[in-house]
Coordinates of N, CA, C and O in Angstrom, one line a residue:
M1 N 10.3 -23.1 -13.0 CA 9.1 -23.3 -12.8 C 8.7 -22.4 -11.3 O 9.5 -22.0 -10.7
K2 N 7.6 -21.7 -10.8 CA 7.0 -20.7 -10.0 C 7.0 -21.8 -8.9 O 6.8 -22.9 -8.5
K3 N 7.4 -20.8 -7.4 CA 7.0 -21.2 -6.2 C 6.1 -21.7 -6.2 O 5.0 -21.2 -6.7
P4 N 5.3 -22.7 -5.1 CA 4.2 -22.8 -4.4 C 3.6 -21.2 -3.9 O 4.5 -20.2 -3.5
F5 N 2.5 -21.3 -4.1 CA 2.1 -19.5 -3.8 C 2.0 -19.5 -1.9 O 2.2 -18.4 -1.8
E6 N 2.3 -20.4 -1.1 CA 2.6 -20.6 0.1 C 3.8 -19.8 0.4 O 3.7 -19.3 1.4
R7 N 5.2 -20.2 -1.0 CA 6.3 -19.5 -0.5 C 5.9 -18.3 -0.6 O 6.6 -17.2 -0.2
V8 N 5.3 -17.4 -1.9 CA 4.9 -16.3 -2.1 C 4.6 -15.6 -0.8 O 5.2 -14.4 -0.7
V9 N 3.5 -16.1 -0.5 CA 2.7 -15.3 0.7 C 4.2 -15.3 2.1 O 4.1 -14.1 2.6
E10 N 5.0 -16.0 2.3 CA 5.7 -16.0 3.6 C 7.0 -14.9 2.6 O 7.4 -14.5 3.8
E11 N 7.1 -15.0 1.7 CA 8.5 -14.2 1.4 C 8.1 -12.8 1.0 O 8.5 -11.7 1.5
H12 N 6.6 -12.5 0.8 CA 6.4 -10.7 0.6 C 5.2 -10.4 1.5 O 4.8 -9.3 1.1
A13 N 5.2 -11.2 3.1 CA 3.7 -11.1 3.5 C 4.0 -9.4 4.2 O 3.6 -8.8 4.1
D14 N 4.9 -9.2 4.6 CA 5.4 -8.1 5.2 C 5.6 -6.6 4.5 O 5.3 -5.5 5.0
T15 N 6.4 -7.3 3.4 CA 6.6 -6.0 2.8 C 4.9 -5.2 2.0 O 4.9 -4.5 1.7
V16 N 4.3 -6.4 1.2 CA 2.8 -6.1 1.1 C 2.0 -5.1 2.6 O 1.3 -4.7 2.4
L17 N 2.1 -5.7 3.8 CA 1.8 -5.3 4.5 C 2.1 -3.8 4.9 O 1.3 -3.0 5.2
R18 N 3.4 -3.5 5.0 CA 4.2 -2.4 5.1 C 3.6 -1.4 4.2 O 3.3 -0.2 4.2
V19 N 3.1 -1.9 2.4 CA 2.7 -0.9 1.8 C 1.4 -0.7 2.0 O 0.7 0.6 1.6
C20 N 0.4 -1.6 2.4 CA -1.1 -1.3 2.6 C -1.4 -0.2 4.1 O -2.2 0.6 3.7
R21 N 0.1 -0.3 4.8 CA -0.3 0.6 5.9 C 0.0 2.0 5.8 O -0.6 2.5 5.9
A22 N 1.0 2.0 4.9 CA 1.5 3.2 4.3 C 0.3 4.0 3.4 O 0.1 5.0 3.8
V23 N -0.4 3.1 2.4 CA -1.2 3.7 1.6 C -3.0 3.6 2.1 O -3.5 5.1 1.8
V24 N -3.3 2.8 2.9 CA -4.7 3.1 3.2 C -4.4 3.3 5.0 O -5.7 3.3 5.8
G25 N -3.6 3.4 5.9 CA -3.7 3.6 6.8 C -3.9 1.8 7.9 O -4.2 1.2 7.5
V26 N -3.5 2.2 9.2 CA -3.3 1.0 10.0 C -4.5 0.4 10.2 O -4.4 -1.1 9.8
H27 N -5.9 1.1 10.2 CA -6.9 0.2 10.6 C -7.9 -0.5 9.3 O -8.5 -1.5 9.2
D28 N -7.1 0.1 8.1 CA -7.9 -0.6 6.8 C -6.8 -2.0 6.2 O -7.2 -2.9 5.5
A29 N -5.6 -2.0 6.9 CA -4.5 -2.5 6.1 C -4.5 -3.9 6.0 O -4.1 -4.6 5.1
D30 N -5.1 -4.5 7.1 CA -5.2 -6.0 7.1 C -6.6 -6.3 6.3 O -6.1 -7.2 5.4
D31 N -7.3 -5.1 5.9 CA -8.2 -5.6 5.0 C -7.6 -6.0 3.6 O -7.9 -6.9 2.7
A32 N -6.8 -4.8 3.5 CA -6.3 -4.3 1.9 C -5.1 -5.7 1.7 O -5.2 -6.1 0.6
W33 N -4.2 -6.3 3.4 CA -3.4 -7.4 2.4 C -3.9 -8.4 2.6 O -3.7 -9.0 1.4
S34 N -5.3 -8.8 3.0 CA -6.2 -10.2 2.9 C -6.7 -10.2 1.3 O -6.7 -10.8 0.8
E35 N -7.1 -9.1 1.0 CA -7.7 -8.9 -0.3 C -6.8 -8.9 -1.7 O -7.1 -9.2 -2.4
T36 N -5.5 -8.5 -1.2 CA -4.5 -8.3 -2.0 C -4.0 -10.0 -2.2 O -4.1 -10.4 -3.4
F37 N -4.1 -10.4 -1.4 CA -3.3 -11.7 -1.3 C -4.6 -13.0 -1.8 O -4.2 -13.8 -2.6
L38 N -5.9 -12.6 -1.4 CA -6.8 -13.5 -1.7 C -6.7 -13.4 -3.4 O -7.0 -14.3 -4.6
A39 N -6.7 -12.3 -4.1 CA -7.3 -11.9 -5.5 C -5.9 -12.6 -6.3 O -5.6 -13.5 -6.7
A40 N -4.7 -12.2 -5.5 CA -2.9 -13.0 -6.2 C -3.2 -14.4 -6.3 O -2.9 -15.1 -7.0
M41 N -3.9 -15.4 -5.1 CA -3.8 -16.5 -5.1 C -5.0 -16.9 -6.6 O -4.5 -17.8 -6.6
R42 N -5.6 -16.2 -6.8 CA -6.5 -17.0 -7.7 C -5.7 -16.5 -9.1 O -6.1 -17.5 -10.3
A43 N -4.9 -15.5 -9.4 CA -4.5 -14.7 -10.5 C -3.3 -15.6 -10.6 O -2.4 -15.8 -12.1
Y44 N -2.6 -16.4 -9.8 CA -0.9 -16.7 -9.6 C -1.2 -17.9 -10.5 O -0.2 -17.9 -11.1
P45 N -2.0 -18.6 -10.7 CA -1.5 -19.8 -11.9 C -1.7 -19.1 -13.5 O -0.4 -20.0 -14.4
D46 N -1.7 -17.9 -13.5 CA -1.8 -17.6 -14.9 C -0.6 -16.4 -14.7 O -0.2 -16.0 -16.0
L47 N -0.1 -16.4 -13.5 CA 1.4 -15.7 -13.9 C 2.4 -16.2 -14.8 O 2.7 -16.9 -14.5
P48 N 3.3 -15.6 -15.2 CA 4.4 -15.8 -16.3 C 5.6 -16.4 -14.9 O 5.3 -15.5 -14.1
D49 N 6.3 -17.3 -15.8 CA 7.1 -18.1 -14.6 C 8.0 -16.7 -14.6 O 9.2 -16.4 -13.0
D50 N 8.5 -15.7 -15.4 CA 9.5 -14.8 -15.0 C 9.0 -13.4 -14.9 O 10.0 -12.6 -14.2
A51 N 7.6 -13.4 -14.1 CA 7.5 -12.2 -13.5 C 8.1 -11.6 -12.7 O 8.3 -12.5 -11.8
N52 N 8.0 -10.3 -12.1 CA 8.0 -10.0 -10.9 C 7.4 -9.9 -9.8 O 6.5 -9.0 -10.3
V53 N 7.5 -10.8 -9.3 CA 6.1 -11.4 -8.1 C 6.1 -10.2 -7.2 O 4.9 -9.7 -7.0
E54 N 7.1 -9.1 -6.4 CA 6.9 -8.4 -5.5 C 6.3 -6.8 -6.1 O 5.4 -6.8 -5.7
A55 N 6.4 -7.0 -7.3 CA 6.0 -5.7 -8.1 C 4.3 -6.1 -8.6 O 3.7 -5.1 -8.5
W56 N 4.2 -7.3 -8.9 CA 2.7 -7.6 -9.5 C 2.2 -7.2 -7.8 O 1.0 -7.4 -8.3
L57 N 2.3 -8.0 -7.0 CA 1.7 -8.2 -6.2 C 1.4 -6.5 -5.4 O 0.3 -6.0 -4.8
V58 N 2.8 -5.6 -5.2 CA 2.2 -3.9 -5.0 C 1.5 -3.6 -5.9 O 0.4 -2.9 -5.5
T59 N 1.0 -4.3 -7.5 CA 0.3 -3.7 -8.6 C -1.4 -4.1 -7.9 O -1.9 -3.1 -7.7
I60 N -1.6 -5.1 -7.3 CA -2.8 -5.6 -6.9 C -2.9 -5.0 -5.5 O -4.4 -4.7 -5.3
A61 N -1.8 -4.7 -4.8 CA -2.1 -4.0 -3.6 C -3.1 -2.6 -3.7 O -3.4 -1.7 -3.2
H62 N -2.3 -2.1 -4.9 CA -2.2 -0.7 -5.3 C -4.2 -0.8 -5.6 O -4.9 0.3 -4.9
R63 N -4.7 -1.6 -6.2 CA -5.9 -1.6 -6.9 C -6.7 -2.0 -5.7 O -7.9 -1.1 -5.6
K64 N -6.5 -2.7 -4.8 CA -7.1 -2.7 -3.8 C -7.5 -1.9 -2.8 O -8.2 -1.5 -1.7
A65 N -6.3 -0.8 -2.6 CA -6.4 0.4 -1.8 C -7.4 1.3 -2.2 O -8.1 1.7 -2.1
I66 N -7.3 1.5 -3.7 CA -8.4 1.9 -4.3 C -9.9 1.7 -4.0 O -10.7 2.7 -3.6
D67 N -9.9 0.5 -3.9 CA -10.9 -0.1 -3.7 C -11.9 0.2 -2.2 O -13.0 0.4 -2.4
L68 N -10.8 0.0 -1.6 CA -11.2 0.3 -0.2 C -11.2 1.7 0.1 O -12.4 1.6 0.9
T69 N -10.4 2.6 -0.2 CA -10.7 3.9 -0.1 C -12.3 4.1 -0.5 O -13.2 5.2 0.0
R70 N -12.6 3.9 -1.8 CA -14.0 4.3 -2.6 C -15.0 3.8 -1.9 O -16.0 4.2 -1.2
A71 N -14.7 2.5 -1.0 CA -15.9 1.9 -0.5 C -16.0 2.5 0.7 O -17.2 2.5 1.8
G72 N -14.5 2.8 1.4 CA -15.2 3.9 2.5 C -15.8 4.9 2.7 O -16.6 5.6 3.5
Q73 N -15.5 5.8 1.5 CA -16.1 6.9 1.6 C -18.0 6.6 1.0 O -18.8 7.7 1.3
R74 N -18.0 5.7 0.6 CA -19.7 5.5 0.0 C -20.3 5.0 0.9 O -21.5 5.2 1.7
H75 N -19.6 4.2 2.0 CA -20.1 3.3 3.2 C -19.8 4.0 5.0 O -20.5 3.5 5.9
A76 N -19.0 4.9 4.7 CA -19.1 5.5 5.8 C -19.9 6.4 7.1 O -21.1 6.7 6.4
V77 N -20.0 5.7 8.3 CA -21.3 6.0 8.8 C -20.2 6.5 10.5 O -19.7 5.8 10.4
P78 N -21.0 7.3 10.9 CA -20.6 7.9 12.5 C -20.9 6.7 13.1 O -21.7 6.0 13.2
V79 N -19.9 7.3 14.7 CA -20.3 5.7 15.4 C -20.0 6.3 16.7 O -18.8 7.5 16.8
A80 N -20.4 6.1 17.7 CA -19.8 7.0 19.2 C -18.5 6.2 19.5 O -18.5 7.3 20.3
D81 N -17.6 5.5 19.4 CA -16.7 4.9 20.5 C -15.7 4.5 19.0 O -16.3 4.2 17.6
L82 N -14.5 5.0 19.1 CA -14.0 4.8 18.3 C -13.3 2.7 18.6 O -13.4 2.5 19.2
P83 N -12.9 2.7 17.0 CA -12.6 1.2 17.0 C -11.4 1.1 18.2 O -10.6 1.8 18.0
E84 N -11.1 0.0 18.7 CA -9.8 -0.7 19.1 C -8.8 -0.5 18.1 O -8.9 -0.9 17.2
R85 N -7.7 -0.3 18.8 CA -6.1 0.0 17.8 C -5.8 -1.2 17.7 O -5.8 -2.5 18.6
P86 N -5.6 -1.8 16.5 CA -5.0 -3.0 16.1 C -3.7 -3.3 16.5 O -3.2 -2.6 17.2
S87 N -4.0 -4.8 17.0 CA -2.6 -5.3 17.4 C -1.3 -5.2 16.2 O -1.3 -5.4 15.1
T88 N -0.3 -4.8 17.2 CA 1.1 -4.7 16.5 C 1.5 -5.4 16.4 O 3.0 -5.7 16.3
V89 N 1.7 -6.9 17.6 CA 2.9 -8.1 17.7 C 2.9 -8.6 16.4 O 1.9 -9.0 15.5
G90 N 4.2 -8.6 16.3 CA 4.8 -9.4 15.2 C 4.6 -9.0 13.8 O 5.2 -9.2 13.1
L91 N 4.2 -7.0 14.1 CA 4.3 -6.2 12.7 C 5.8 -5.4 12.6 O 5.6 -4.6 13.9
P92 N 6.9 -5.7 12.1 CA 7.6 -4.5 11.9 C 7.0 -3.2 12.0 O 7.0 -3.0 10.8
G93 N 7.9 -2.7 13.1 CA 7.7 -1.1 13.1 C 6.2 -0.9 13.2 O 5.5 0.4 13.1
G94 N 5.5 -1.6 14.0 CA 4.0 -1.5 14.3 C 3.8 -0.3 15.7 O 2.7 -0.4 15.2
T95 N 4.6 -0.6 16.2 CA 4.9 0.5 17.2 C 5.1 2.1 17.1 O 4.7 3.2 17.5
D96 N 5.4 2.1 15.8 CA 5.6 3.6 15.1 C 4.4 4.7 14.4 O 4.7 4.6 13.4
H97 N 3.8 4.6 15.8 CA 2.5 5.6 15.0 C 3.0 6.5 14.8 O 2.1 7.3 13.8
D98 N 4.1 7.4 15.1 CA 4.2 9.0 14.0 C 4.5 8.9 12.9 O 4.0 9.3 12.3
L99 N 4.7 7.7 12.6 CA 5.8 7.0 11.5 C 4.4 7.4 10.4 O 4.1 8.1 9.1
W100 N 3.5 6.5 10.6 CA 2.7 6.1 9.6 C 1.7 7.4 9.6 O 1.1 7.4 8.7
R101 N 1.6 8.1 10.9 CA 0.8 8.8 11.0 C 0.8 10.0 10.0 O 0.4 10.9 9.1
A102 N 2.3 10.2 9.8 CA 3.1 11.2 9.0 C 3.1 10.4 7.7 O 2.7 12.2 6.6
V103 N 2.9 9.1 7.3 CA 2.9 8.9 5.9 C 1.5 9.2 5.7 O 1.3 9.9 4.4
R104 N 0.7 9.2 6.8 CA -0.6 8.9 6.1 C -1.2 10.8 5.8 O -1.9 10.7 5.1
A105 N -0.4 11.9 6.5 CA -0.8 13.0 5.7 C -0.3 13.0 4.5 O -0.4 14.5 4.3
L106 N 0.8 12.5 3.8 CA 1.2 13.0 2.9 C 0.4 12.9 1.4 O -1.0 12.2 1.8
P107 N 0.5 13.7 0.6 CA -0.7 13.8 -0.7 C -0.7 12.7 -1.5 O 0.4 11.8 -1.5
G108 N -1.6 12.1 -1.9 CA -1.8 10.7 -2.3 C -0.7 10.2 -3.2 O 0.1 8.8 -3.0
K109 N 0.0 10.9 -4.2 CA 0.9 10.4 -4.9 C 2.2 10.4 -4.5 O 3.4 9.7 -4.3
Q110 N 2.2 11.3 -3.5 CA 3.8 11.5 -2.8 C 3.7 10.0 -1.9 O 4.5 9.2 -1.7
R111 N 2.3 9.4 -0.8 CA 2.4 8.2 -0.1 C 2.6 7.4 -0.9 O 3.3 6.4 -0.8
Q112 N 1.7 7.0 -2.5 CA 2.6 5.6 -2.9 C 3.8 5.6 -3.6 O 3.9 4.8 -3.2
A113 N 4.0 6.8 -3.9 CA 5.5 6.8 -4.5 C 6.8 6.6 -3.2 O 7.6 5.6 -3.3
V114 N 6.5 6.8 -2.0 CA 7.1 6.5 -1.2 C 7.1 5.4 -0.3 O 8.0 4.5 -0.4
A115 N 5.8 4.9 -0.3 CA 5.2 3.4 -0.3 C 6.1 2.2 -1.2 O 6.3 1.2 -0.9
Y116 N 5.5 2.9 -2.5 CA 6.0 1.3 -2.9 C 7.2 1.4 -3.6 O 8.6 0.6 -3.4
H117 N 8.4 2.5 -3.1 CA 9.7 2.7 -3.8 C 10.9 2.3 -2.4 O 11.2 1.6 -2.3
H118 N 9.9 3.2 -1.7 CA 11.1 2.8 -0.2 C 10.4 1.8 1.1 O 11.6 0.9 1.5
F119 N 9.2 1.0 0.7 CA 8.8 0.4 1.7 C 8.7 -0.9 0.9 O 9.0 -2.2 1.4
A120 N 8.3 -1.0 -0.4 CA 8.5 -2.5 -1.2 C 9.9 -2.5 -2.0 O 10.0 -3.2 -2.1
G121 N 10.1 -1.4 -2.3 CA 11.5 -1.2 -2.6 C 11.5 -1.3 -4.5 O 12.3 -2.1 -4.6
L122 N 10.7 -1.1 -5.0 CA 10.3 -1.4 -6.3 C 10.8 0.3 -7.2 O 11.3 1.2 -6.5
P123 N 11.7 -0.1 -8.2 CA 12.7 1.1 -8.6 C 11.5 1.9 -9.4 O 10.2 1.4 -9.2
Y124 N 11.8 3.0 -9.5 CA 10.7 4.3 -10.1 C 10.1 3.7 -11.8 O 8.8 4.4 -11.4
R125 N 11.0 3.1 -12.3 CA 10.2 2.7 -13.7 C 8.6 2.0 -13.1 O 7.9 2.2 -13.6
E126 N 8.9 1.2 -11.9 CA 8.0 0.2 -11.7 C 6.7 0.8 -10.9 O 5.9 0.7 -11.1
V127 N 7.2 1.5 -10.3 CA 6.5 2.6 -9.3 C 5.8 3.3 -10.5 O 4.3 3.7 -10.0
A128 N 5.8 3.7 -11.7 CA 5.6 4.4 -12.2 C 4.2 4.2 -13.2 O 3.5 4.3 -13.5
E129 N 4.8 2.8 -13.4 CA 3.9 1.8 -14.1 C 2.9 1.4 -13.5 O 1.5 1.0 -13.6
I130 N 3.1 1.6 -12.2 CA 1.3 1.0 -11.1 C 0.8 2.0 -11.1 O -0.4 2.3 -10.8
V131 N 1.3 3.4 -10.6 CA 0.4 4.7 -10.5 C 0.3 5.6 -11.5 O -0.7 6.0 -11.4
G132 N 0.9 5.3 -12.8 CA 1.1 6.3 -13.9 C 1.8 7.0 -14.0 O 2.4 7.9 -13.0
G133 N 2.1 7.7 -14.7 CA 2.9 9.0 -15.1 C 4.8 8.5 -15.6 O 4.8 7.2 -16.0
T134 N 5.4 9.2 -15.2 CA 6.8 8.7 -15.8 C 7.7 8.6 -14.7 O 7.6 8.9 -13.2
P135 N 9.0 7.7 -14.8 CA 9.9 7.8 -13.6 C 9.9 8.5 -12.7 O 10.4 8.7 -11.4
E136 N 10.4 9.9 -13.8 CA 10.8 10.7 -13.4 C 10.0 11.5 -12.2 O 10.2 12.4 -11.1
A137 N 8.7 11.3 -12.4 CA 7.6 11.9 -11.7 C 7.5 11.1 -10.1 O 7.5 11.6 -9.4
A138 N 7.6 10.1 -10.6 CA 7.8 8.9 -9.4 C 8.6 9.7 -8.4 O 8.5 9.5 -6.9
R139 N 9.9 9.7 -9.1 CA 11.1 9.9 -8.4 C 11.0 11.3 -7.4 O 11.2 11.2 -6.6
R140 N 10.3 12.6 -8.0 CA 10.0 13.9 -7.6 C 9.3 13.4 -6.1 O 9.4 14.2 -5.5
A141 N 7.9 12.6 -6.3 CA 7.2 12.6 -5.4 C 7.6 11.8 -4.5 O 7.3 11.9 -3.1
A142 N 8.4 10.7 -4.4 CA 8.8 10.3 -3.6 C 10.0 10.8 -2.7 O 9.8 11.1 -1.5
S143 N 10.9 11.8 -3.7 CA 11.8 12.7 -3.3 C 11.1 14.0 -2.2 O 11.6 14.0 -1.0
D144 N 9.9 14.0 -2.5 CA 8.8 15.3 -2.0 C 8.4 14.9 -0.6 O 8.7 15.4 0.7
G145 N 8.1 13.4 -0.8 CA 7.3 12.9 0.2 C 8.1 12.9 1.3 O 8.1 12.5 2.9
I146 N 9.7 12.0 1.3 CA 10.8 11.7 2.3 C 11.3 13.1 2.6 O 11.3 13.2 3.8
K147 N 10.9 14.1 2.4 CA 11.4 15.3 2.7 C 10.3 15.8 3.8 O 10.7 16.3 4.8
A148 N 8.9 15.7 3.3 CA 8.1 15.9 4.2 C 7.9 15.5 5.3 O 8.0 15.8 6.6
L149 N 8.2 14.1 5.3 CA 8.2 13.2 6.4 C 9.6 13.7 7.6 O 9.4 13.5 8.7
R150 N 10.8 13.7 6.5 CA 11.2 14.3 7.5 C 11.6 15.6 8.6 O 12.1 15.6 9.6
T151 N 10.8 16.4 8.0 CA 10.4 17.6 8.6 C 9.2 17.3 9.7 O 9.5 17.9 10.6
T152 N 8.4 16.6 9.1 CA 7.2 16.1 9.9 C 8.0 15.3 11.6 O 7.7 15.8 12.6
L153 N 8.6 14.3 11.2 CA 9.4 13.7 11.9 C 10.6 14.4 13.2 O 10.5 14.1 14.0
S154 N 11.3 15.3 12.7 CA 12.2 16.3 13.0 C 11.6 17.4 14.2 O 11.7 17.5 14.7
D155 N 9.8 17.6 13.8 CA 9.3 18.8 14.3 C 7.9 18.4 14.9 O 6.7 18.6 14.2
P156 N 7.8 17.6 16.0 CA 6.6 16.8 16.2 C 5.5 17.5 16.3 O 4.1 17.6 15.7
D157 N 5.8 19.4 16.7 CA 4.2 20.2 16.9 C 4.1 20.5 15.2 O 3.1 20.6 15.3
R158 N 5.4 20.5 14.5 CA 4.6 20.9 13.3 C 4.2 19.9 12.5 O 3.1 19.7 11.6
G159 N 4.5 18.4 12.9 CA 3.3 17.1 12.4 C 2.3 17.3 12.6 O 1.3 16.8 12.0
A160 N 2.3 17.8 14.3 CA 0.8 17.4 14.8 C 0.0 18.5 14.0 O -1.2 18.2 13.9
S161 N -0.1 19.9 13.9 CA -0.4 20.6 13.2 C -0.8 20.3 11.6 O -1.7 20.8 11.4
R162 N 0.8 19.7 11.2 CA 0.4 19.4 9.8 C -1.2 17.9 9.5 O -2.1 18.2 8.7
A163 N -1.2 17.3 10.6 CA -2.2 16.4 10.6 C -3.5 17.0 10.6 O -4.8 16.4 10.4
A164 N -3.6 17.7 11.7 CA -4.5 18.3 12.2 C -5.2 19.4 11.3 O -6.6 19.0 11.0
D165 N -4.5 19.9 10.3 CA -5.1 21.1 9.1 C -5.1 19.7 8.0 O -5.4 21.2 6.9
A166 N -5.0 18.9 8.1 CA -4.6 18.1 6.6 C -6.7 18.2 6.1 O -7.5 17.9 6.9
D167 N -6.3 18.1 5.0 CA -7.7 18.1 4.2 C -8.5 16.9 4.6 O -7.8 15.9 4.2
P168 N -9.7 16.8 5.2 CA -10.1 15.3 5.0 C -10.1 14.7 3.7 O -10.3 13.6 4.2
D169 N -10.1 15.1 2.9 CA -10.7 14.4 1.3 C -9.5 14.1 0.9 O -9.5 13.9 -0.5
A170 N -8.2 14.3 1.6 CA -6.8 14.1 1.3 C -6.8 12.7 0.3 O -6.1 12.8 -0.4
D171 N -7.2 11.7 0.9 CA -7.4 10.6 0.1 C -7.8 10.4 -1.0 O -7.8 9.5 -1.7
R172 N -8.9 11.5 -1.8 CA -8.7 11.2 -3.0 C -7.7 11.4 -3.9 O -8.3 10.9 -5.2
G173 N -6.9 11.3 -3.2 CA -5.8 11.9 -4.5 C -5.6 10.5 -4.9 O -5.1 10.0 -6.0
I174 N -5.5 9.0 -4.0 CA -5.8 7.5 -4.6 C -6.9 7.5 -5.5 O -6.7 6.7 -6.7
N175 N -7.9 7.9 -5.3 CA -8.9 7.9 -6.3 C -9.0 8.6 -7.2 O -9.0 7.7 -8.3
A176 N -8.5 9.6 -7.3 CA -8.2 10.3 -9.1 C -6.9 9.6 -10.0 O -7.3 9.8 -10.7
E177 N -5.9 8.7 -9.2 CA -5.3 8.4 -10.1 C -5.6 6.9 -10.0 O -5.5 6.3 -10.9
A178 N -7.1 6.5 -10.0 CA -7.3 5.0 -10.1 C -7.7 5.2 -12.0 O -7.7 3.9 -12.1
D179 N -8.0 6.2 -12.1 CA -8.0 6.0 -13.8 C -6.8 6.4 -14.6 O -7.1 6.3 -16.0
A180 N -5.8 6.5 -13.8 CA -4.5 6.3 -15.0 C -4.5 4.8 -15.2 O -4.4 4.4 -14.5
T181 N -4.3 4.9 -16.5 CA -3.7 3.5 -16.9 C -1.9 3.1 -16.8 O -1.5 4.0 -17.7
P182 N -1.8 2.4 -15.9 CA -0.3 1.6 -15.7 C 0.1 1.4 -17.6 O -0.6 0.8 -18.1
T183 N 1.3 1.8 -17.4 CA 1.9 0.7 -18.9 C 2.2 -0.4 -19.0 O 2.2 -1.2 -19.9
R184 N 2.0 -1.1 -17.5 CA 2.2 -2.6 -17.1 C 0.9 -2.7 -16.3 O 0.7 -2.3 -15.5
T185 N -0.1 -4.1 -16.9 CA -1.2 -4.6 -15.9 C -0.9 -5.5 -15.6 O -1.5 -6.3 -16.5
P186 N -0.5 -6.2 -14.6 CA -0.1 -7.2 -14.3 C -1.8 -8.3 -13.9 O -2.6 -7.6 -13.6
T187 N -1.3 -9.4 -14.4 CA -3.2 -10.2 -13.9 C -3.2 -10.0 -12.8 O -2.6 -10.6 -11.9
R188 N -4.7 -9.5 -13.0 CA -5.3 -9.6 -11.4 C -6.4 -10.2 -11.4 O -7.3 -10.7 -12.5
A189 N -6.9 -10.8 -10.1 CA -8.5 -11.2 -10.0 C -8.9 -10.6 -8.6 O -8.4 -10.6 -7.6
A190 N -10.3 -10.5 -9.0 CA -11.0 -9.7 -8.3 C -11.8 -11.0 -7.2 O -12.2 -11.9 -8.3
G191 N -12.1 -10.5 -6.1 CA -12.9 -11.1 -5.2 C -12.2 -12.0 -4.1 O -11.4 -12.7 -4.2
P192 N -13.4 -12.7 -3.4 CA -12.7 -13.5 -2.7 C -12.4 -15.2 -3.0 O -12.5 -15.7 -4.1
S193 N -11.3 -15.0 -1.9 CA -10.7 -16.6 -2.2 C -10.5 -17.3 -0.9 O -11.0 -16.9 0.1
P194 N -9.4 -18.4 -0.9 CA -9.8 -18.6 0.8 C -9.0 -18.3 1.1 O -8.2 -17.0 0.9
A195 N -8.7 -18.1 2.9 CA -8.7 -17.4 4.2 C -7.0 -16.8 3.7 O -6.6 -18.0 3.2
R196 N -6.6 -15.8 4.5 CA -5.2 -15.8 4.1 C -4.4 -16.5 5.3 O -5.1 -16.7 6.2
T197 N -3.7 -16.6 5.0 CA -2.4 -17.6 5.7 C -1.0 -17.0 6.1 O -0.1 -17.6 6.2
R198 N -1.5 -15.7 6.7 CA 0.2 -14.9 7.0 C 0.7 -15.9 8.1 O 0.3 -15.9 9.1
S199 N 2.1 -16.1 7.7 CA 3.1 -16.9 8.4 C 3.8 -15.4 9.7 O 4.7 -16.3 10.2
R200 N 3.7 -14.4 9.2 CA 4.8 -13.4 9.8 C 3.8 -13.3 11.3 O 2.8 -12.6 10.9

């Protein structure tokens, strides 16, 4: 028998938020988190009882990250003032801005592999099923991403240069992977549902 969906949110909220922060960045993470759980709530009744719920949620988050990135590229408008920094109260690792900036500077494939394997704890086989490719490719991408993070975080000057020189269209890596068909596509539902009820 499946757990009530409220329990699913309680158990996986932080993991999904960390994944969203890594993949879409701090400012869009809350939207991606909300969209992930809204879609998941609608699809949850049809999810098999023996399904890997965490992998299923990360797959939905991956799709929502693609949607948000595409929407942002279509509708981005210049603004006079920067938005306020989102609150980090109650968010594990929320004040480690250097880490999140370094993660965002990674190429799309590396960023996703690091997020899904190291932040969500998924095995490389399931990472490959979500982003496309082979487990070996996912392992290499995660390894390269971790090496880049270690270099960036151990040398702040180099990290700042890396971020400043990054291709402004680097996030298109996510979009390019949207056309890759995963070997496993868990049931998903798009569209709004009731408001999120994150307990963390």
